[in-house]
Amino acid sequence: KDEIRRLNKVIMVEGYMDLISLFQNGIKNVVAVSGTALTDDQVLLLSRYTKNVVLLFDADIAGVKASMRSIEILLRKDFEIKIASLPKGEDPDSYVNQFGKEKFDELIKKAVSFHEYQTLLYEAEGYFTDSSRSAEAIRSLVRSLSFIDDELKRNFYIKNISKKFGIREKLLEAELDKILSKEMKRDNTQKGRLQSNKVFPDKEVQITPEIQFLERDIILLFLTGNSDLIRFIFSHISPKEFLTELNKRTAELVYDEFRKKNTFEVAAIIDKIENEELKDYLHKLSI
């Protein structure tokens, strides 16, 4: 934390072995997503220390896909993103152990913007060799800009795309407006669904993503089957206090089962559930 804060920059890698090797070689402003997809919660935590991130994922297909997913989440949280590329067949662990800190630092200095990284990927995959695939790639580049709230930043990237590909800015802006309009409609639909969920009929409750994440985390604690933990949770909150419908129904099931038997096993309760949506939700959480 101290090194990230001091340098105002974090290097994000995939695995814990990458992190350990970098740390042992004197590179301490580093975090690892540890094999899982980057989450909003992780990004919010990271934003306490810096808004500048360098992604350094493996140079294979999985690493590239992880980079693209992470870019979207980080852009939505207003991070400045750069991507450092490793030679094929290398990962941060092998690279730093083979070439040392000095060469690694040089690699990080050569990191490119997320926009340049995406463009290079499409070029490497031959997207710009025919018109239909070129249009697909450019739409994807413009779509990435829809994740940025800062209109000035978006305009800067629009100018870059326009200059690089010889496309009128107005055309790119119109495409971005279409994407933003679709996003807004989708968000409004989701908000409408969430706000229709009420604990009390006469009181409007706005269910934020943070509340959804917290409730999901409590459900995950139920699924551990730890009796002391479940008893502790129900001593502080009741199932009626859950705001999202699926979490509320899950909490009620756990509460009823636990009250009867003083124990809880997720497999036993899943078998009893008739509602397919709820069964599927619990099954996914318990994997």
Coordinates of C-alpha atoms in Angstrom, one line a residue:
K1 CA 0.0 0.0 0.0
D2 CA 2.7 2.5 1.0
E3 CA 4.7 1.9 -2.2
I4 CA 1.6 2.3 -4.4
R5 CA 0.7 5.5 -2.6
R6 CA 4.3 6.8 -2.8
L7 CA 4.7 6.1 -6.6
N8 CA 1.0 6.9 -7.3
K9 CA 1.0 3.9 -9.6
V10 CA 0.1 0.2 -9.3
I11 CA 1.2 -2.7 -11.5
M12 CA -1.6 -5.3 -11.8
V13 CA -0.7 -8.9 -12.5
E14 CA -2.7 -12.1 -12.8
G15 CA -1.2 -14.5 -10.3
Y16 CA 0.2 -14.5 -6.8
M17 CA 3.5 -16.1 -8.0
D18 CA 3.9 -13.1 -10.3
L19 CA 3.4 -10.7 -7.4
I20 CA 5.8 -12.6 -5.1
S21 CA 8.6 -12.7 -7.7
L22 CA 8.2 -9.0 -8.5
F23 CA 8.2 -8.1 -4.8
Q24 CA 11.3 -10.2 -4.2
N25 CA 13.0 -8.3 -7.0
G26 CA 12.3 -4.9 -5.4
I27 CA 9.1 -4.0 -7.3
K28 CA 6.6 -3.4 -4.5
N29 CA 3.8 -1.3 -6.0
V30 CA 2.1 -4.5 -7.3
V31 CA -1.2 -6.3 -6.8
A32 CA -2.6 -9.6 -8.2
V33 CA -6.1 -10.5 -9.1
S34 CA -5.2 -14.1 -8.3
G35 CA -6.7 -15.9 -11.2
T36 CA -10.2 -14.4 -10.8
A37 CA -11.8 -11.7 -12.9
L38 CA -11.2 -8.2 -11.6
T39 CA -14.2 -7.0 -9.6
D40 CA -15.7 -3.6 -8.8
D41 CA -14.9 -4.1 -5.1
Q42 CA -11.2 -4.7 -5.9
V43 CA -11.1 -1.5 -8.0
L44 CA -12.8 0.6 -5.4
L45 CA -10.3 -0.6 -2.8
L46 CA -7.4 0.2 -5.1
S47 CA -8.8 3.7 -5.8
R48 CA -7.9 4.6 -2.2
Y49 CA -4.3 4.5 -3.1
T50 CA -4.0 5.5 -6.8
K51 CA -5.9 6.0 -10.0
N52 CA -3.0 5.0 -12.2
V53 CA -2.7 1.4 -13.2
V54 CA -0.4 -0.6 -15.5
L55 CA -1.9 -3.9 -16.5
L56 CA 0.7 -6.7 -17.0
F57 CA -1.1 -9.9 -17.8
D58 CA 0.4 -13.0 -19.5
A59 CA 1.0 -12.8 -23.3
D60 CA -1.5 -15.6 -24.1
I61 CA -5.1 -15.5 -25.2
A62 CA -6.4 -15.8 -21.6
G63 CA -4.2 -12.9 -20.6
V64 CA -5.4 -10.7 -23.4
K65 CA -9.0 -11.4 -22.6
A66 CA -8.4 -10.7 -18.9
S67 CA -6.8 -7.3 -19.9
M68 CA -9.8 -6.4 -22.0
R69 CA -12.3 -7.2 -19.2
S70 CA -10.2 -5.3 -16.7
I71 CA -10.0 -2.2 -19.0
E72 CA -13.8 -1.8 -18.9
I73 CA -14.1 -2.0 -15.1
L74 CA -11.2 0.4 -14.6
L75 CA -12.4 2.9 -17.1
R76 CA -15.8 3.0 -15.5
K77 CA -14.1 3.9 -12.2
D78 CA -12.1 6.7 -13.9
F79 CA -8.7 5.1 -13.8
E80 CA -5.8 6.1 -16.0
I81 CA -4.8 2.8 -17.7
K82 CA -1.7 1.6 -19.4
I83 CA -0.9 -1.8 -20.7
A84 CA 2.6 -3.3 -20.7
S85 CA 3.2 -6.2 -23.2
L86 CA 5.4 -9.2 -22.3
P87 CA 7.3 -11.2 -25.0
K88 CA 5.4 -14.3 -26.1
G89 CA 5.8 -17.2 -23.7
E90 CA 6.8 -15.0 -20.8
D91 CA 4.9 -14.1 -17.7
P92 CA 5.9 -11.5 -15.1
D93 CA 7.4 -14.2 -12.8
S94 CA 9.7 -15.7 -15.5
Y95 CA 10.5 -12.3 -17.1
V96 CA 11.7 -10.6 -13.9
N97 CA 13.7 -13.6 -12.8
Q98 CA 15.4 -14.0 -16.1
F99 CA 16.1 -10.3 -16.9
G100 CA 16.0 -8.5 -13.5
K101 CA 14.5 -5.3 -12.2
E102 CA 16.2 -2.9 -14.5
K103 CA 14.8 -4.6 -17.7
F104 CA 11.4 -5.0 -16.0
D105 CA 11.3 -1.2 -15.2
E106 CA 12.1 -0.5 -18.9
L107 CA 9.2 -2.8 -19.9
I108 CA 6.8 -0.8 -17.6
K109 CA 8.0 2.5 -19.1
K110 CA 7.1 1.3 -22.6
A111 CA 3.4 0.6 -21.5
V112 CA 0.9 2.1 -23.9
S113 CA -2.6 3.6 -23.4
F114 CA -5.5 1.2 -23.4
H115 CA -6.7 2.7 -26.7
E116 CA -3.3 2.1 -28.4
Y117 CA -3.3 -1.4 -26.9
Q118 CA -6.7 -2.3 -28.4
T119 CA -5.7 -0.9 -31.8
L120 CA -2.5 -2.9 -31.8
L121 CA -4.5 -6.1 -31.0
Y122 CA -6.9 -5.5 -33.8
E123 CA -4.0 -4.8 -36.2
A124 CA -2.2 -8.0 -35.2
E125 CA -5.4 -10.0 -35.8
G126 CA -5.8 -8.5 -39.3
Y127 CA -9.0 -6.6 -38.6
F128 CA -8.0 -3.7 -40.8
T129 CA -7.4 -5.8 -43.9
D130 CA -11.0 -5.7 -45.0
S131 CA -13.8 -3.1 -44.6
S132 CA -16.3 -5.1 -42.6
R133 CA -13.9 -6.2 -40.0
S134 CA -12.4 -2.7 -39.9
A135 CA -15.8 -1.3 -39.1
E136 CA -16.3 -3.9 -36.4
A137 CA -12.9 -3.0 -34.8
I138 CA -13.6 0.8 -34.9
R139 CA -17.0 0.3 -33.3
S140 CA -15.3 -1.7 -30.5
L141 CA -12.8 1.1 -30.0
V142 CA -15.6 3.6 -29.8
R143 CA -17.6 1.4 -27.4
S144 CA -14.6 1.5 -25.0
L145 CA -15.0 5.3 -24.9
S146 CA -18.6 4.9 -23.6
F147 CA -17.1 3.6 -20.3
I148 CA -15.4 7.0 -19.7
D149 CA -17.5 9.6 -17.9
D150 CA -15.2 12.5 -18.7
E151 CA -16.4 14.1 -21.9
L152 CA -13.1 15.9 -22.5
K153 CA -11.2 12.6 -22.4
R154 CA -13.7 11.0 -24.7
N155 CA -13.3 13.8 -27.2
F156 CA -9.5 13.4 -27.1
Y157 CA -9.8 9.7 -28.0
I158 CA -12.3 10.4 -30.7
K159 CA -9.8 12.8 -32.3
N160 CA -7.1 10.1 -32.2
I161 CA -9.3 7.5 -33.8
S162 CA -10.4 10.0 -36.5
K163 CA -6.8 11.0 -37.3
K164 CA -5.5 7.4 -37.3
F165 CA -8.2 5.9 -39.6
G166 CA -9.2 9.0 -41.6
I167 CA -12.8 8.9 -40.3
R168 CA -14.8 12.1 -39.7
E169 CA -15.1 13.0 -36.1
K170 CA -18.9 13.7 -36.5
L171 CA -19.4 10.1 -37.6
L172 CA -17.5 8.7 -34.6
E173 CA -19.4 11.0 -32.3
A174 CA -22.7 9.8 -33.7
E175 CA -21.7 6.2 -33.2
L176 CA -20.7 7.0 -29.6
D177 CA -24.0 8.8 -29.0
K178 CA -25.9 5.6 -30.2
I179 CA -23.9 3.4 -27.8
L180 CA -24.4 5.9 -24.9
S181 CA -28.1 6.0 -25.6
K182 CA -28.4 2.2 -25.5
E183 CA -26.4 2.1 -22.3
M184 CA -28.7 4.8 -20.7
K185 CA -31.8 2.8 -21.7
R186 CA -30.4 -0.4 -20.2
D187 CA -29.4 1.4 -17.0
N188 CA -32.8 3.0 -16.6
T189 CA -34.5 -0.4 -17.1
Q190 CA -32.3 -2.0 -14.4
K191 CA -32.9 0.9 -12.1
G192 CA -36.6 0.5 -12.6
R193 CA -36.4 -3.2 -11.7
L194 CA -34.3 -2.5 -8.6
Q195 CA -36.5 0.4 -7.4
S196 CA -39.6 -1.8 -7.7
N197 CA -38.1 -4.0 -4.9
K198 CA -39.4 -2.5 -1.6
V199 CA -39.0 -3.7 2.0
F200 CA -42.0 -1.7 3.0
P201 CA -44.9 -0.9 0.5
D202 CA -45.0 2.8 1.5
K203 CA -41.3 3.5 1.4
E204 CA -39.2 3.8 -1.8
V205 CA -35.8 2.0 -1.5
Q206 CA -33.0 2.5 -3.9
I207 CA -30.9 -0.6 -4.2
T208 CA -27.4 0.4 -5.1
P209 CA -24.8 -2.0 -6.6
E210 CA -22.9 -1.7 -3.2
I211 CA -26.0 -3.0 -1.4
Q212 CA -26.3 -5.9 -3.9
F213 CA -22.7 -6.8 -3.4
L214 CA -23.0 -6.7 0.4
E215 CA -26.1 -8.9 0.4
R216 CA -24.5 -11.4 -2.0
D217 CA -21.5 -11.5 0.4
I218 CA -23.8 -12.3 3.3
I219 CA -25.4 -15.1 1.3
L220 CA -21.9 -16.5 0.6
L221 CA -21.3 -16.6 4.3
F222 CA -24.5 -18.6 4.8
L223 CA -23.3 -21.0 2.2
T224 CA -20.2 -21.9 4.2
G225 CA -22.5 -23.8 6.5
N226 CA -20.7 -22.4 9.6
S227 CA -23.4 -22.6 12.4
D228 CA -21.7 -20.0 14.7
L229 CA -21.4 -17.6 11.8
I230 CA -25.0 -18.1 10.6
R231 CA -26.3 -17.7 14.2
F232 CA -24.3 -14.5 14.6
I233 CA -25.6 -13.0 11.4
F234 CA -29.3 -13.7 12.3
S235 CA -28.7 -12.2 15.7
H236 CA -28.1 -8.9 13.9
I237 CA -30.3 -8.9 10.9
S238 CA -33.5 -10.7 9.8
P239 CA -34.4 -12.0 6.3
K240 CA -36.9 -9.2 5.9
E241 CA -34.1 -6.7 5.9
F242 CA -32.6 -8.0 2.6
L243 CA -33.6 -5.7 -0.2
T244 CA -33.1 -7.7 -3.4
E245 CA -35.7 -10.4 -4.0
L246 CA -33.4 -13.4 -4.6
N247 CA -31.3 -12.6 -1.6
K248 CA -34.3 -12.1 0.6
R249 CA -35.8 -15.4 -0.4
T250 CA -32.5 -17.2 0.1
A251 CA -32.1 -15.7 3.6
E252 CA -35.7 -16.8 4.5
L253 CA -34.9 -20.4 3.3
V254 CA -31.6 -20.5 5.3
Y255 CA -33.4 -19.0 8.4
D256 CA -36.2 -21.5 8.3
E257 CA -33.8 -24.4 7.8
F258 CA -31.4 -23.3 10.5
R259 CA -34.2 -22.6 13.0
K260 CA -35.5 -26.2 12.6
K261 CA -32.2 -28.1 12.6
N262 CA -29.6 -25.6 14.1
T263 CA -27.4 -26.5 11.1
F264 CA -27.5 -25.7 7.4
E265 CA -26.3 -27.6 4.3
V266 CA -26.6 -25.8 1.0
A267 CA -27.0 -29.1 -1.0
A268 CA -30.0 -30.1 1.1
I269 CA -31.8 -26.8 0.6
I270 CA -31.1 -26.6 -3.2
D271 CA -32.9 -30.0 -3.6
K272 CA -36.0 -28.6 -1.9
I273 CA -36.3 -25.4 -4.1
E274 CA -39.0 -25.5 -6.8
N275 CA -38.3 -22.0 -8.2
E276 CA -35.8 -22.6 -11.0
E277 CA -34.4 -19.0 -10.9
L278 CA -33.7 -19.2 -7.2
K279 CA -32.2 -22.7 -7.5
D280 CA -29.9 -21.5 -10.4
Y281 CA -28.9 -18.5 -8.3
L282 CA -27.9 -20.6 -5.3
H283 CA -26.2 -23.2 -7.4
K284 CA -24.0 -20.6 -9.1
L285 CA -23.1 -19.0 -5.8
S286 CA -22.2 -22.4 -4.2
I287 CA -19.8 -23.4 -7.0

